[in-house]
Amino acid sequence: MKHFSLQGGVVVLALLAASAARAELHCEQPAVKTGEVRSGTALTHRFALINNGTETIEILDIKPSCGCLTPRTDRRVYAPGARGNLLLEINTLTQAAGPQSWRATVRYREGREERELELQLAATIVTEVSINPPTLVLYTSSAIAHELTLTDRRARPMQVTSVEPSSPQLRARLGEWKHNDDGQNVRTVALEVLPDFPEGRHDEVIQIFTSDPEYRELKIPVTIVKRPKQTVSASPDVLAVSSAAGEPIPSRIVLLRAPDDLDVLVERVECDTPAVSWQTSAGPGHRATLKIQIDRTKVAGDALKANFRVVLKQPAGQTVTVPIEWIAR
């Protein structure tokens, strides 16, 4: 007869529970050190992933530790035993000299449970070449220009063969090498957003190609937010109101004006709070007038921040947004 050991059964059950609780999306080497990397050169690493479990795994999200890190995965769903790769790419131009580390947290679903796997990449950044600013965000409603500075701290600077924007509505011009006050080699990169650049948010890149074997290509991320061109202006463009405690809130006037003496006609007004009411009228002249009133009884507390939007019948298709702020003195 075989004897059953309660203690042994407890151990077996504990091992089974630990196995069931173990995260099954596995990476053999989740933390990697790459050694020295020159600023501006490509830093990438491919992490090999495998589903060691018995249930299908779905990757829900990959959260980088900073905006300089771009994660890419070749698959989102892992059947049991399936293998895949996750590539991490670092924009080293944005990194300070010295030891640095970056993390990507992989959030995934296994069965009904959500779990996380953290991957880490470390390197020591050596700064010989830099670009200031290393990334660029431009907000505009028309053509705009901006200048970047390329610095090469070596005795003999790199030879640039071409500068190529990712969009045909961007233009980049390269200046000549000069010496700055610290004796370093510098040259400008003049970036121009052309008038026909499309509206909306666009993530572009400026590529600088060189004949230097250490720096074949430098990439500068550029985000451009092109707003619709606004021809009608509001005066004031922010409506700031204050009133003493217990006193009614005074009304305020907003005038809308279009260039070239075009008539401004209001189609409707919208506001994101019922505490604000308005009256509209034509004039004076080609302008339109709004009389804005705040009902204090409909305001929770002693301050209000809201926006009212004026949809215009003429010029057609335009909307003017005016922030309104009230505070009790």
Coordinates of C-alpha atoms in Angstrom, one line a residue:
M1 CA 0.0 0.0 0.0
K2 CA 1.3 3.5 -0.9
H3 CA 1.2 6.1 1.9
F4 CA 0.2 9.7 1.1
S5 CA 2.3 12.4 2.7
L6 CA 0.3 15.5 3.6
Q7 CA 3.5 17.5 3.8
G8 CA 4.6 16.2 0.4
G9 CA 1.1 17.1 -1.1
V10 CA 1.4 20.6 0.2
V11 CA 4.8 21.0 -1.4
V12 CA 3.5 19.7 -4.7
L13 CA 0.5 22.0 -4.6
A14 CA 2.8 24.9 -3.8
L15 CA 5.0 24.1 -6.8
L16 CA 1.9 23.9 -9.0
A17 CA 0.6 27.2 -7.7
A18 CA 4.0 28.9 -8.3
S19 CA 4.1 27.4 -11.8
A20 CA 0.6 28.7 -12.6
A21 CA 1.5 32.2 -11.2
R22 CA 4.7 32.4 -13.3
A23 CA 4.6 34.9 -16.2
E24 CA 4.8 32.8 -19.4
L25 CA 6.0 35.4 -21.9
H26 CA 9.7 34.7 -21.5
C27 CA 12.9 36.6 -22.6
E28 CA 16.1 34.7 -22.0
Q29 CA 18.1 38.0 -21.6
P30 CA 15.8 40.8 -20.5
A31 CA 18.6 43.1 -19.5
V32 CA 21.4 43.9 -22.0
K33 CA 24.5 46.1 -21.7
T34 CA 26.0 47.1 -25.1
G35 CA 29.1 49.1 -23.9
E36 CA 30.1 52.4 -25.5
V37 CA 27.9 54.0 -28.2
R38 CA 28.7 57.2 -30.0
S39 CA 26.0 59.9 -29.8
G40 CA 24.1 60.1 -33.1
T41 CA 24.8 56.5 -34.2
A42 CA 22.1 53.9 -34.3
L43 CA 21.5 51.9 -31.0
T44 CA 19.2 49.0 -31.5
H45 CA 18.7 45.6 -29.8
R46 CA 16.4 42.7 -30.7
F47 CA 15.0 40.9 -27.7
A48 CA 13.8 37.3 -28.4
L49 CA 10.5 36.4 -26.8
I50 CA 8.8 33.0 -26.4
N51 CA 5.5 31.8 -25.0
N52 CA 6.4 29.1 -22.6
G53 CA 2.9 28.6 -21.4
T54 CA -0.1 26.6 -22.5
E55 CA -2.4 29.6 -23.3
T56 CA -2.3 32.1 -26.1
I57 CA -0.7 35.4 -25.2
E58 CA -1.7 38.8 -26.7
I59 CA 0.6 41.8 -26.4
L60 CA -1.6 44.8 -25.4
D61 CA 0.9 47.6 -25.1
I62 CA 4.6 48.4 -25.1
K63 CA 5.4 51.4 -22.9
P64 CA 8.8 53.0 -23.3
S65 CA 10.5 54.8 -20.5
C66 CA 11.1 57.9 -22.6
G67 CA 10.3 59.4 -25.9
C68 CA 13.7 58.7 -27.3
L69 CA 12.9 54.9 -27.4
T70 CA 10.9 53.4 -30.2
P71 CA 9.7 49.8 -29.7
R72 CA 8.7 47.5 -32.6
T73 CA 7.4 44.0 -32.4
D74 CA 7.0 41.5 -35.3
R75 CA 3.9 39.9 -33.7
R76 CA 1.2 40.7 -31.2
V77 CA -0.2 37.2 -30.7
Y78 CA 1.8 34.3 -29.4
A79 CA 0.4 30.8 -29.5
P80 CA 1.9 28.3 -27.0
G81 CA 5.5 27.7 -28.0
A82 CA 5.5 30.6 -30.5
R83 CA 8.6 32.8 -30.8
G84 CA 8.9 36.5 -31.8
N85 CA 11.1 39.5 -31.5
L86 CA 10.9 43.0 -30.0
L87 CA 13.2 45.6 -31.4
L88 CA 14.2 48.6 -29.3
E89 CA 15.7 51.6 -31.1
I90 CA 17.2 54.5 -29.2
N91 CA 17.7 58.1 -30.6
T92 CA 21.2 58.6 -29.1
L93 CA 21.3 62.3 -30.3
T94 CA 19.0 63.2 -27.4
Q95 CA 21.1 61.4 -24.7
A96 CA 23.6 62.9 -22.3
A97 CA 27.2 61.6 -22.2
G98 CA 27.9 58.8 -19.7
P99 CA 26.1 55.6 -18.6
Q100 CA 22.4 55.5 -19.6
S101 CA 19.7 52.9 -19.5
W102 CA 16.3 52.6 -21.1
R103 CA 13.3 50.3 -20.3
A104 CA 10.3 49.0 -22.2
T105 CA 7.4 47.5 -20.3
V106 CA 5.5 44.9 -22.3
R107 CA 1.9 44.6 -21.1
Y108 CA 0.2 41.4 -22.2
R109 CA -2.8 39.2 -21.6
E110 CA -2.5 35.5 -20.8
G111 CA -5.9 33.9 -20.6
R112 CA -7.9 36.4 -18.5
E113 CA -4.9 37.8 -16.6
E114 CA -2.9 40.9 -17.6
R115 CA 0.8 40.7 -16.8
E116 CA 4.0 42.7 -17.6
L117 CA 7.5 41.9 -18.8
E118 CA 10.2 44.5 -18.4
L119 CA 13.1 44.8 -20.9
Q120 CA 16.2 46.9 -20.3
L121 CA 18.9 48.2 -22.5
A122 CA 22.0 50.0 -21.1
A123 CA 25.0 51.7 -22.8
T124 CA 27.6 54.4 -22.2
I125 CA 27.1 57.4 -24.5
V126 CA 30.2 59.0 -25.9
T127 CA 29.5 62.5 -27.3
E128 CA 31.6 63.6 -30.2
V129 CA 28.8 64.8 -32.5
S130 CA 25.6 66.5 -31.4
I131 CA 22.7 68.4 -32.8
N132 CA 20.9 71.2 -31.0
P133 CA 18.0 70.8 -30.6
P134 CA 18.1 67.0 -31.0
T135 CA 14.3 66.9 -31.6
L136 CA 12.0 69.6 -32.8
V137 CA 8.3 70.4 -32.4
L138 CA 6.8 73.2 -34.5
Y139 CA 3.3 74.7 -34.2
T140 CA 2.3 76.9 -37.1
S141 CA -0.6 78.0 -39.3
S142 CA 1.7 79.1 -42.2
A143 CA 5.2 78.8 -43.5
I144 CA 7.9 78.8 -40.8
A145 CA 11.6 78.4 -40.5
H146 CA 13.9 77.1 -37.8
E147 CA 17.6 76.6 -37.4
L148 CA 19.5 73.7 -35.9
T149 CA 23.2 73.5 -35.0
L150 CA 25.4 70.5 -35.9
T151 CA 28.5 70.2 -33.7
D152 CA 31.5 68.0 -34.3
R153 CA 34.0 68.1 -31.4
R154 CA 36.7 66.2 -33.3
A155 CA 39.7 68.0 -34.9
R156 CA 38.6 67.1 -38.4
P157 CA 34.8 67.4 -38.8
M158 CA 32.7 64.9 -40.8
Q159 CA 31.9 65.5 -44.5
V160 CA 28.2 65.8 -45.0
T161 CA 27.1 64.4 -48.4
S162 CA 23.3 65.4 -48.2
V163 CA 20.5 66.5 -46.0
E164 CA 17.1 65.0 -46.8
P165 CA 13.7 65.8 -45.1
S166 CA 11.1 63.0 -45.1
S167 CA 8.5 65.3 -46.6
P168 CA 8.6 67.2 -49.9
Q169 CA 6.9 70.1 -48.1
L170 CA 10.0 70.5 -46.0
R171 CA 13.3 72.1 -47.1
A172 CA 16.7 71.9 -45.4
R173 CA 19.8 73.9 -46.2
L174 CA 23.2 73.2 -44.8
G175 CA 25.6 76.0 -43.7
E176 CA 29.4 75.9 -43.8
W177 CA 31.6 74.6 -41.0
K178 CA 32.7 77.4 -38.6
H179 CA 34.3 77.5 -35.1
N180 CA 32.2 78.5 -32.0
D181 CA 33.6 80.3 -29.0
D182 CA 34.8 76.9 -27.6
G183 CA 36.8 76.2 -30.7
Q184 CA 34.4 73.4 -31.8
N185 CA 33.3 72.8 -35.4
V186 CA 29.7 73.9 -35.9
R187 CA 27.4 74.3 -38.9
T188 CA 23.7 75.2 -39.2
V189 CA 20.9 73.3 -40.6
A190 CA 18.1 75.7 -41.8
L191 CA 14.7 73.9 -41.8
E192 CA 11.8 75.5 -43.6
V193 CA 8.2 74.4 -43.5
L194 CA 6.7 75.3 -46.9
P195 CA 3.3 77.0 -47.3
D196 CA 1.7 73.9 -48.8
F197 CA 2.6 71.7 -45.8
P198 CA -0.7 69.9 -45.0
E199 CA -2.8 70.6 -41.9
G200 CA -2.7 68.3 -38.9
R201 CA 0.0 66.6 -36.9
H202 CA 2.9 65.0 -38.8
D203 CA 5.9 63.1 -37.5
E204 CA 8.8 63.7 -39.9
V205 CA 12.5 63.2 -39.8
I206 CA 15.6 65.1 -41.2
Q207 CA 18.3 62.7 -42.3
I208 CA 21.9 63.9 -42.5
F209 CA 24.1 61.6 -44.6
T210 CA 27.9 61.7 -44.3
S211 CA 31.0 59.9 -45.6
D212 CA 32.2 59.3 -42.1
P213 CA 32.3 55.5 -41.4
E214 CA 31.4 56.2 -37.7
Y215 CA 28.4 58.5 -38.5
R216 CA 26.9 57.3 -41.8
E217 CA 23.5 58.8 -41.0
L218 CA 22.1 61.2 -38.3
K219 CA 18.3 61.3 -37.8
I220 CA 16.6 64.4 -36.3
P221 CA 12.9 63.7 -35.3
V222 CA 10.7 66.7 -36.3
T223 CA 7.0 67.0 -35.3
I224 CA 5.0 69.6 -37.1
V225 CA 1.5 70.6 -36.1
K226 CA -0.1 72.6 -38.9
R227 CA -3.1 74.5 -37.7
P228 CA -5.8 75.8 -40.0
K229 CA -5.2 79.4 -41.0
Q230 CA -7.4 81.7 -39.0
T231 CA -8.5 84.9 -40.8
V232 CA -11.0 86.1 -38.2
S233 CA -9.6 87.5 -35.0
A234 CA -11.3 88.1 -31.6
S235 CA -10.7 91.1 -29.4
P236 CA -9.9 90.3 -26.7
D237 CA -8.7 86.9 -27.6
V238 CA -8.9 85.8 -23.9
L239 CA -11.9 87.0 -21.9
A240 CA -10.7 87.6 -18.3
V241 CA -13.4 88.7 -15.8
S242 CA -13.3 89.3 -12.0
S243 CA -15.8 90.5 -9.5
A244 CA -16.1 91.2 -5.8
A245 CA -17.7 88.6 -3.5
G246 CA -21.5 88.9 -3.5
E247 CA -21.6 91.2 -6.5
P248 CA -23.0 90.3 -10.0
I249 CA -20.5 89.5 -12.6
P250 CA -20.2 92.3 -15.2
S251 CA -20.9 91.4 -18.9
R252 CA -18.1 91.7 -21.4
I253 CA -17.9 92.6 -25.1
V254 CA -16.0 90.6 -27.7
L255 CA -15.5 91.9 -31.2
L256 CA -14.8 89.7 -34.2
R257 CA -13.0 91.1 -37.2
A258 CA -11.9 89.8 -40.6
P259 CA -9.1 91.3 -42.7
D260 CA -9.7 93.3 -45.9
D261 CA -13.0 94.7 -44.5
L262 CA -14.9 91.4 -45.0
D263 CA -18.2 91.1 -43.3
V264 CA -18.3 88.8 -40.2
L265 CA -21.7 87.0 -39.8
V266 CA -22.3 84.7 -36.8
E267 CA -24.1 81.4 -37.4
R268 CA -24.2 80.2 -33.8
V269 CA -22.3 80.2 -30.5
E270 CA -21.4 77.2 -28.4
C271 CA -20.1 77.0 -24.8
D272 CA -19.1 74.1 -22.6
T273 CA -20.8 75.4 -19.5
P274 CA -24.5 76.6 -18.9
A275 CA -23.2 79.4 -16.8
V276 CA -22.3 81.5 -19.9
S277 CA -24.9 83.2 -22.0
W278 CA -24.5 85.5 -25.0
Q279 CA -26.1 87.9 -27.4
T280 CA -24.9 88.6 -30.9
S281 CA -25.3 91.5 -33.2
A282 CA -23.9 92.8 -36.5
G283 CA -21.5 95.7 -36.4
P284 CA -20.0 98.1 -35.8
G285 CA -19.0 98.3 -39.4
H286 CA -18.0 95.0 -40.9
R287 CA -17.4 93.4 -37.5
A288 CA -19.6 91.3 -35.3
T289 CA -20.3 91.9 -31.6
L290 CA -20.8 89.3 -28.8
K291 CA -22.1 90.3 -25.4
I292 CA -21.0 87.7 -22.9
Q293 CA -22.6 87.2 -19.5
I294 CA -21.7 84.8 -16.6
D295 CA -24.5 83.6 -14.3
R296 CA -22.8 83.3 -10.9
T297 CA -25.6 81.1 -9.5
K298 CA -24.6 78.4 -12.1
V299 CA -20.9 78.5 -11.1
A300 CA -19.6 75.9 -8.6
G301 CA -17.0 77.7 -6.5
D302 CA -15.3 81.0 -6.9
A303 CA -13.7 80.5 -10.3
L304 CA -14.6 79.5 -13.8
K305 CA -12.6 78.4 -16.9
A306 CA -14.4 77.7 -20.1
N307 CA -14.3 78.1 -23.9
F308 CA -17.0 79.6 -26.1
R309 CA -16.8 78.8 -29.9
V310 CA -18.3 81.1 -32.5
V311 CA -19.2 79.3 -35.7
L312 CA -19.3 81.8 -38.6
K313 CA -21.6 82.0 -41.5
Q314 CA -19.2 84.4 -43.1
P315 CA -16.3 83.9 -43.8
A316 CA -17.7 80.4 -44.3
G317 CA -16.3 77.4 -42.6
Q318 CA -14.4 79.2 -39.8
T319 CA -14.7 78.8 -36.1
V320 CA -13.3 81.2 -33.5
T321 CA -12.6 79.9 -30.0
V322 CA -12.2 82.3 -27.1
P323 CA -11.2 81.2 -23.6
I324 CA -13.2 82.8 -20.8
E325 CA -11.9 83.0 -17.2
W326 CA -13.7 84.4 -14.1
I327 CA -12.4 84.6 -10.5
A328 CA -14.0 86.1 -7.4
R329 CA -11.8 88.8 -5.8

